[in-house]
PDB file of C-alpha atoms in Angstrom:
ATOM      1  CA  MET A   1      -6.079  18.663 -35.520  1.00  0.00           C
ATOM      2  CA  ASN A   2      -6.559  21.998 -36.823  1.00  0.00           C
ATOM      3  CA  THR A   3      -8.470  22.693 -40.205  1.00  0.00           C
ATOM      4  CA  GLY A   4      -7.249  26.001 -40.400  1.00  0.00           C
ATOM      5  CA  SER A   5     -10.337  27.353 -41.973  1.00  0.00           C
ATOM      6  CA  ASP A   6     -11.908  31.020 -41.092  1.00  0.00           C
ATOM      7  CA  GLU A   7     -15.142  30.326 -42.657  1.00  0.00           C
ATOM      8  CA  PRO A   8     -18.169  30.580 -40.353  1.00  0.00           C
ATOM      9  CA  CYS A   9     -19.987  27.434 -41.279  1.00  0.00           C
ATOM     10  CA  GLU A  10     -16.824  25.070 -40.622  1.00  0.00           C
ATOM     11  CA  ALA A  11     -15.779  23.945 -37.170  1.00  0.00           C
ATOM     12  CA  ALA A  12     -12.360  24.325 -35.851  1.00  0.00           C
ATOM     13  CA  VAL A  13     -11.006  21.512 -34.171  1.00  0.00           C
ATOM     14  CA  ALA A  14      -8.445  22.440 -31.311  1.00  0.00           C
ATOM     15  CA  ALA A  15      -4.948  21.683 -32.057  1.00  0.00           C
ATOM     16  CA  ASP A  16      -3.040  18.341 -30.845  1.00  0.00           C
ATOM     17  CA  LYS A  17      -1.504  19.109 -27.482  1.00  0.00           C
ATOM     18  CA  ALA A  18       2.079  17.955 -28.370  1.00  0.00           C
ATOM     19  CA  PRO A  19       3.448  18.026 -32.080  1.00  0.00           C
ATOM     20  CA  ALA A  20       5.283  15.255 -33.184  1.00  0.00           C
ATOM     21  CA  ASP A  21       8.674  16.897 -33.405  1.00  0.00           C
ATOM     22  CA  ARG A  22       8.540  17.815 -29.698  1.00  0.00           C
ATOM     23  CA  GLN A  23       9.770  15.627 -26.930  1.00  0.00           C
ATOM     24  CA  ALA A  24       7.636  13.976 -24.470  1.00  0.00           C
ATOM     25  CA  PRO A  25       7.352  15.581 -20.879  1.00  0.00           C
ATOM     26  CA  GLY A  26      10.260  14.436 -18.754  1.00  0.00           C
ATOM     27  CA  GLN A  27      12.593  14.203 -21.449  1.00  0.00           C
ATOM     28  CA  PRO A  28      16.186  15.785 -21.119  1.00  0.00           C
ATOM     29  CA  GLY A  29      15.781  19.467 -22.835  1.00  0.00           C
ATOM     30  CA  GLN A  30      12.376  19.821 -21.546  1.00  0.00           C
ATOM     31  CA  PRO A  31      11.184  23.407 -21.291  1.00  0.00           C
ATOM     32  CA  ALA A  32      11.117  24.511 -17.788  1.00  0.00           C
ATOM     33  CA  GLY A  33       7.701  24.611 -16.110  1.00  0.00           C
ATOM     34  CA  GLN A  34       6.448  21.599 -17.929  1.00  0.00           C
ATOM     35  CA  GLU A  35       5.507  18.482 -15.495  1.00  0.00           C
ATOM     36  CA  ALA A  36       7.261  15.207 -16.256  1.00  0.00           C
ATOM     37  CA  GLY A  37       3.849  13.719 -16.904  1.00  0.00           C
ATOM     38  CA  ASP A  38       1.356  11.238 -15.351  1.00  0.00           C
ATOM     39  CA  GLY A  39       3.515   8.323 -15.950  1.00  0.00           C
ATOM     40  CA  LEU A  40       0.278   6.882 -17.617  1.00  0.00           C
ATOM     41  CA  GLY A  41       0.625   4.304 -20.562  1.00  0.00           C
ATOM     42  CA  SER A  42       2.174   1.344 -21.679  1.00  0.00           C
ATOM     43  CA  ARG A  43       5.577   0.386 -20.294  1.00  0.00           C
ATOM     44  CA  ALA A  44       6.277  -2.265 -23.248  1.00  0.00           C
ATOM     45  CA  PRO A  45       9.590  -1.912 -24.939  1.00  0.00           C
ATOM     46  CA  GLU A  46       9.787   0.451 -28.255  1.00  0.00           C
ATOM     47  CA  PHE A  47       9.878  -2.366 -30.338  1.00  0.00           C
ATOM     48  CA  VAL A  48       7.123  -4.090 -29.234  1.00  0.00           C
ATOM     49  CA  LYS A  49       5.032  -0.856 -29.187  1.00  0.00           C
ATOM     50  CA  SER A  50       5.844  -0.286 -32.781  1.00  0.00           C
ATOM     51  CA  ARG A  51       4.497  -3.337 -34.144  1.00  0.00           C
ATOM     52  CA  ARG A  52       0.586  -3.884 -33.844  1.00  0.00           C
ATOM     53  CA  VAL A  53       0.680  -7.561 -33.496  1.00  0.00           C
ATOM     54  CA  LEU A  54       3.573  -7.459 -30.751  1.00  0.00           C
ATOM     55  CA  GLN A  55       1.621  -5.102 -28.742  1.00  0.00           C
ATOM     56  CA  LEU A  56      -1.660  -7.021 -28.676  1.00  0.00           C
ATOM     57  CA  SER A  57       0.456  -9.971 -27.680  1.00  0.00           C
ATOM     58  CA  TRP A  58       1.963  -8.281 -25.087  1.00  0.00           C
ATOM     59  CA  GLN A  59      -1.304  -6.845 -23.858  1.00  0.00           C
ATOM     60  CA  VAL A  60      -2.756 -10.201 -24.044  1.00  0.00           C
ATOM     61  CA  GLY A  61       0.046 -11.871 -22.073  1.00  0.00           C
ATOM     62  CA  VAL A  62      -0.017  -9.064 -19.453  1.00  0.00           C
ATOM     63  CA  PHE A  63      -3.507  -9.282 -18.926  1.00  0.00           C
ATOM     64  CA  VAL A  64      -3.371 -13.048 -18.722  1.00  0.00           C
ATOM     65  CA  VAL A  65      -0.456 -13.095 -16.452  1.00  0.00           C
ATOM     66  CA  GLY A  66      -1.965 -10.229 -14.452  1.00  0.00           C
ATOM     67  CA  LEU A  67      -5.345 -12.181 -13.880  1.00  0.00           C
ATOM     68  CA  ALA A  68      -3.508 -15.312 -12.811  1.00  0.00           C
ATOM     69  CA  VAL A  69      -2.318 -13.282  -9.847  1.00  0.00           C
ATOM     70  CA  VAL A  70      -5.416 -11.776  -9.268  1.00  0.00           C
ATOM     71  CA  VAL A  71      -7.205 -14.973  -8.955  1.00  0.00           C
ATOM     72  CA  ALA A  72      -4.291 -16.167  -6.810  1.00  0.00           C
ATOM     73  CA  GLY A  73      -5.092 -13.359  -4.581  1.00  0.00           C
ATOM     74  CA  VAL A  74      -8.823 -13.863  -4.432  1.00  0.00           C
ATOM     75  CA  VAL A  75      -8.405 -17.624  -3.520  1.00  0.00           C
ATOM     76  CA  LEU A  76      -5.987 -16.482  -0.896  1.00  0.00           C
ATOM     77  CA  LEU A  77      -8.794 -14.275   0.950  1.00  0.00           C
ATOM     78  CA  PRO A  78     -10.233 -17.135   2.775  1.00  0.00           C
ATOM     79  CA  LEU A  79      -7.194 -19.349   3.019  1.00  0.00           C
ATOM     80  CA  PRO A  80      -4.003 -18.474   5.172  1.00  0.00           C
ATOM     81  CA  GLY A  81      -2.176 -15.928   3.142  1.00  0.00           C
ATOM     82  CA  PRO A  82      -1.310 -12.416   2.136  1.00  0.00           C
ATOM     83  CA  GLY A  83      -4.568 -11.977  -0.472  1.00  0.00           C
ATOM     84  CA  TRP A  84      -4.858  -8.566  -0.829  1.00  0.00           C
ATOM     85  CA  VAL A  85      -1.015  -8.155  -1.263  1.00  0.00           C
ATOM     86  CA  VAL A  86      -1.181 -10.702  -4.063  1.00  0.00           C
ATOM     87  CA  ILE A  87      -4.256  -8.882  -5.594  1.00  0.00           C
ATOM     88  CA  PHE A  88      -2.817  -5.687  -5.541  1.00  0.00           C
ATOM     89  CA  GLY A  89       0.427  -7.132  -6.988  1.00  0.00           C
ATOM     90  CA  GLY A  90      -1.864  -8.385  -9.810  1.00  0.00           C
ATOM     91  CA  MET A  91      -3.123  -4.772 -10.174  1.00  0.00           C
ATOM     92  CA  ALA A  92       0.373  -3.745 -10.482  1.00  0.00           C
ATOM     93  CA  ILE A  93       1.219  -6.076 -13.316  1.00  0.00           C
ATOM     94  CA  TRP A  94      -1.878  -4.722 -15.073  1.00  0.00           C
ATOM     95  CA  ALA A  95      -0.514  -1.277 -14.404  1.00  0.00           C
ATOM     96  CA  THR A  96       2.400  -1.640 -16.752  1.00  0.00           C
ATOM     97  CA  GLU A  97       0.138  -1.900 -19.883  1.00  0.00           C
ATOM     98  CA  PHE A  98      -3.289  -0.340 -18.921  1.00  0.00           C
ATOM     99  CA  VAL A  99      -4.257   3.086 -17.877  1.00  0.00           C
ATOM    100  CA  TRP A 100      -7.288   1.983 -16.085  1.00  0.00           C
ATOM    101  CA  ALA A 101      -5.147  -0.135 -13.881  1.00  0.00           C
ATOM    102  CA  GLN A 102      -2.707   2.501 -13.221  1.00  0.00           C
ATOM    103  CA  LEU A 103      -5.552   4.802 -12.325  1.00  0.00           C
ATOM    104  CA  VAL A 104      -7.148   2.236  -9.832  1.00  0.00           C
ATOM    105  CA  LEU A 105      -4.062   1.681  -8.292  1.00  0.00           C
ATOM    106  CA  ARG A 106      -3.349   5.428  -8.068  1.00  0.00           C
ATOM    107  CA  TRP A 107      -6.502   5.707  -6.430  1.00  0.00           C
ATOM    108  CA  THR A 108      -6.057   2.813  -4.045  1.00  0.00           C
ATOM    109  CA  LYS A 109      -2.468   4.169  -2.637  1.00  0.00           C
ATOM    110  CA  ARG A 110      -4.371   7.488  -1.904  1.00  0.00           C
ATOM    111  CA  LYS A 111      -6.955   6.092  -0.138  1.00  0.00           C
ATOM    112  CA  VAL A 112      -4.418   3.651   2.150  1.00  0.00           C
ATOM    113  CA  THR A 113      -2.403   6.781   2.600  1.00  0.00           C
ATOM    114  CA  GLU A 114      -5.107   8.927   3.671  1.00  0.00           C
ATOM    115  CA  ALA A 115      -6.408   5.762   6.271  1.00  0.00           C
ATOM    116  CA  ALA A 116      -2.816   5.446   7.642  1.00  0.00           C
ATOM    117  CA  GLN A 117      -2.763   9.232   8.481  1.00  0.00           C
ATOM    118  CA  ARG A 118      -6.171   8.827  10.141  1.00  0.00           C
ATOM    119  CA  ALA A 119      -5.260   5.910  12.012  1.00  0.00           C
ATOM    120  CA  LEU A 120      -1.869   7.898  13.360  1.00  0.00           C
ATOM    121  CA  ASP A 121      -4.009  10.653  14.660  1.00  0.00           C
ATOM    122  CA  PRO A 122      -3.839  10.589  18.398  1.00  0.00           C
ATOM    123  CA  LYS A 123      -7.891  11.108  18.729  1.00  0.00           C
ATOM    124  CA  VAL A 124      -8.221   8.137  16.368  1.00  0.00           C
ATOM    125  CA  ARG A 125      -5.791   6.234  17.919  1.00  0.00           C
ATOM    126  CA  ARG A 126      -7.041   6.239  21.773  1.00  0.00           C
ATOM    127  CA  ARG A 127     -10.607   5.694  20.375  1.00  0.00           C
ATOM    128  CA  ASN A 128      -9.542   2.537  18.479  1.00  0.00           C
ATOM    129  CA  ILE A 129      -7.412   1.171  21.461  1.00  0.00           C
ATOM    130  CA  ALA A 130     -10.821   2.207  23.633  1.00  0.00           C
ATOM    131  CA  LEU A 131     -12.900   0.097  21.360  1.00  0.00           C
ATOM    132  CA  THR A 132     -10.555  -3.003  21.163  1.00  0.00           C
ATOM    133  CA  ALA A 133     -10.221  -2.775  24.897  1.00  0.00           C
ATOM    134  CA  ILE A 134     -14.428  -2.876  25.255  1.00  0.00           C
ATOM    135  CA  GLY A 135     -14.604  -5.840  22.318  1.00  0.00           C
ATOM    136  CA  VAL A 136     -12.155  -7.841  24.414  1.00  0.00           C
ATOM    137  CA  THR A 137     -13.723  -7.321  27.623  1.00  0.00           C
ATOM    138  CA  ILE A 138     -17.320  -8.448  26.186  1.00  0.00           C
ATOM    139  CA  VAL A 139     -15.847 -11.240  24.296  1.00  0.00           C
ATOM    140  CA  ALA A 140     -13.811 -12.522  27.720  1.00  0.00           C
ATOM    141  CA  ALA A 141     -17.277 -12.033  29.591  1.00  0.00           C
ATOM    142  CA  LEU A 142     -19.335 -14.061  26.945  1.00  0.00           C
ATOM    143  CA  ALA A 143     -16.522 -16.693  26.992  1.00  0.00           C
ATOM    144  CA  GLY A 144     -16.374 -16.663  30.925  1.00  0.00           C
ATOM    145  CA  THR A 145     -20.444 -16.939  30.790  1.00  0.00           C
ATOM    146  CA  TYR A 146     -20.414 -20.073  28.262  1.00  0.00           C
ATOM    147  CA  LEU A 147     -17.590 -21.841  30.350  1.00  0.00           C
ATOM    148  CA  TRP A 148     -19.670 -21.203  33.513  1.00  0.00           C
ATOM    149  CA  SER A 149     -22.869 -22.443  32.409  1.00  0.00           C
ATOM    150  CA  PHE A 150     -21.303 -25.336  30.087  1.00  0.00           C
ATOM    151  CA  GLY A 151     -17.836 -25.959  31.416  1.00  0.00           C
ATOM    152  CA  VAL A 152     -15.054 -27.480  28.948  1.00  0.00           C
ATOM    153  CA  VAL A 153     -16.538 -30.104  26.881  1.00  0.00           C
ATOM    154  CA  VAL A 154     -14.752 -31.138  24.001  1.00  0.00           C
ATOM    155  CA  PRO A 155     -16.742 -32.188  20.938  1.00  0.00           C
ATOM    156  CA  TRP A 156     -15.066 -35.400  20.077  1.00  0.00           C
ATOM    157  CA  LYS A 157     -15.904 -36.617  23.891  1.00  0.00           C
ATOM    158  CA  ILE A 158     -19.537 -36.044  23.901  1.00  0.00           C
ATOM    159  CA  LYS A 159     -21.485 -38.847  25.757  1.00  0.00           C
ATOM    160  CA  ASP A 160     -24.813 -40.310  23.905  1.00  0.00           C
ATOM    161  CA  GLN A 161     -27.521 -38.324  24.980  1.00  0.00           C
TER     162      GLN A 161
END
């Protein structure tokens, strides 16, 4: 919005970035050099976006479904099952409607990609293999010491002491 005033007492506000008659970025006929946009925002159908009550209902529905999936993922964390995958699935459901979830998902994808690239580095890979071998050796030594000292005694056949 621009006030269009040249008076020194009035503050002019910067013009809107995209006039209403201009096409959205990434649309056919887009001027060269413009980016395809961030892809942020609601992916609700246009008829839902055009009506405030429907849009609010849509957002509540997306939030509730995403929340149910995230809660199921949190429950699966200590239980056998793909807890983190389910949590990120719930975040993806939220990301269809909420910009904050889209940003969290992008950050997470970037961090996972960076971690995967670091893990594929030969130096890091050799270090991880060496640390794993040392850890397995320590656990085997502790288990051997325990078995040497106490033997194999199953808990349900312990005699009265």
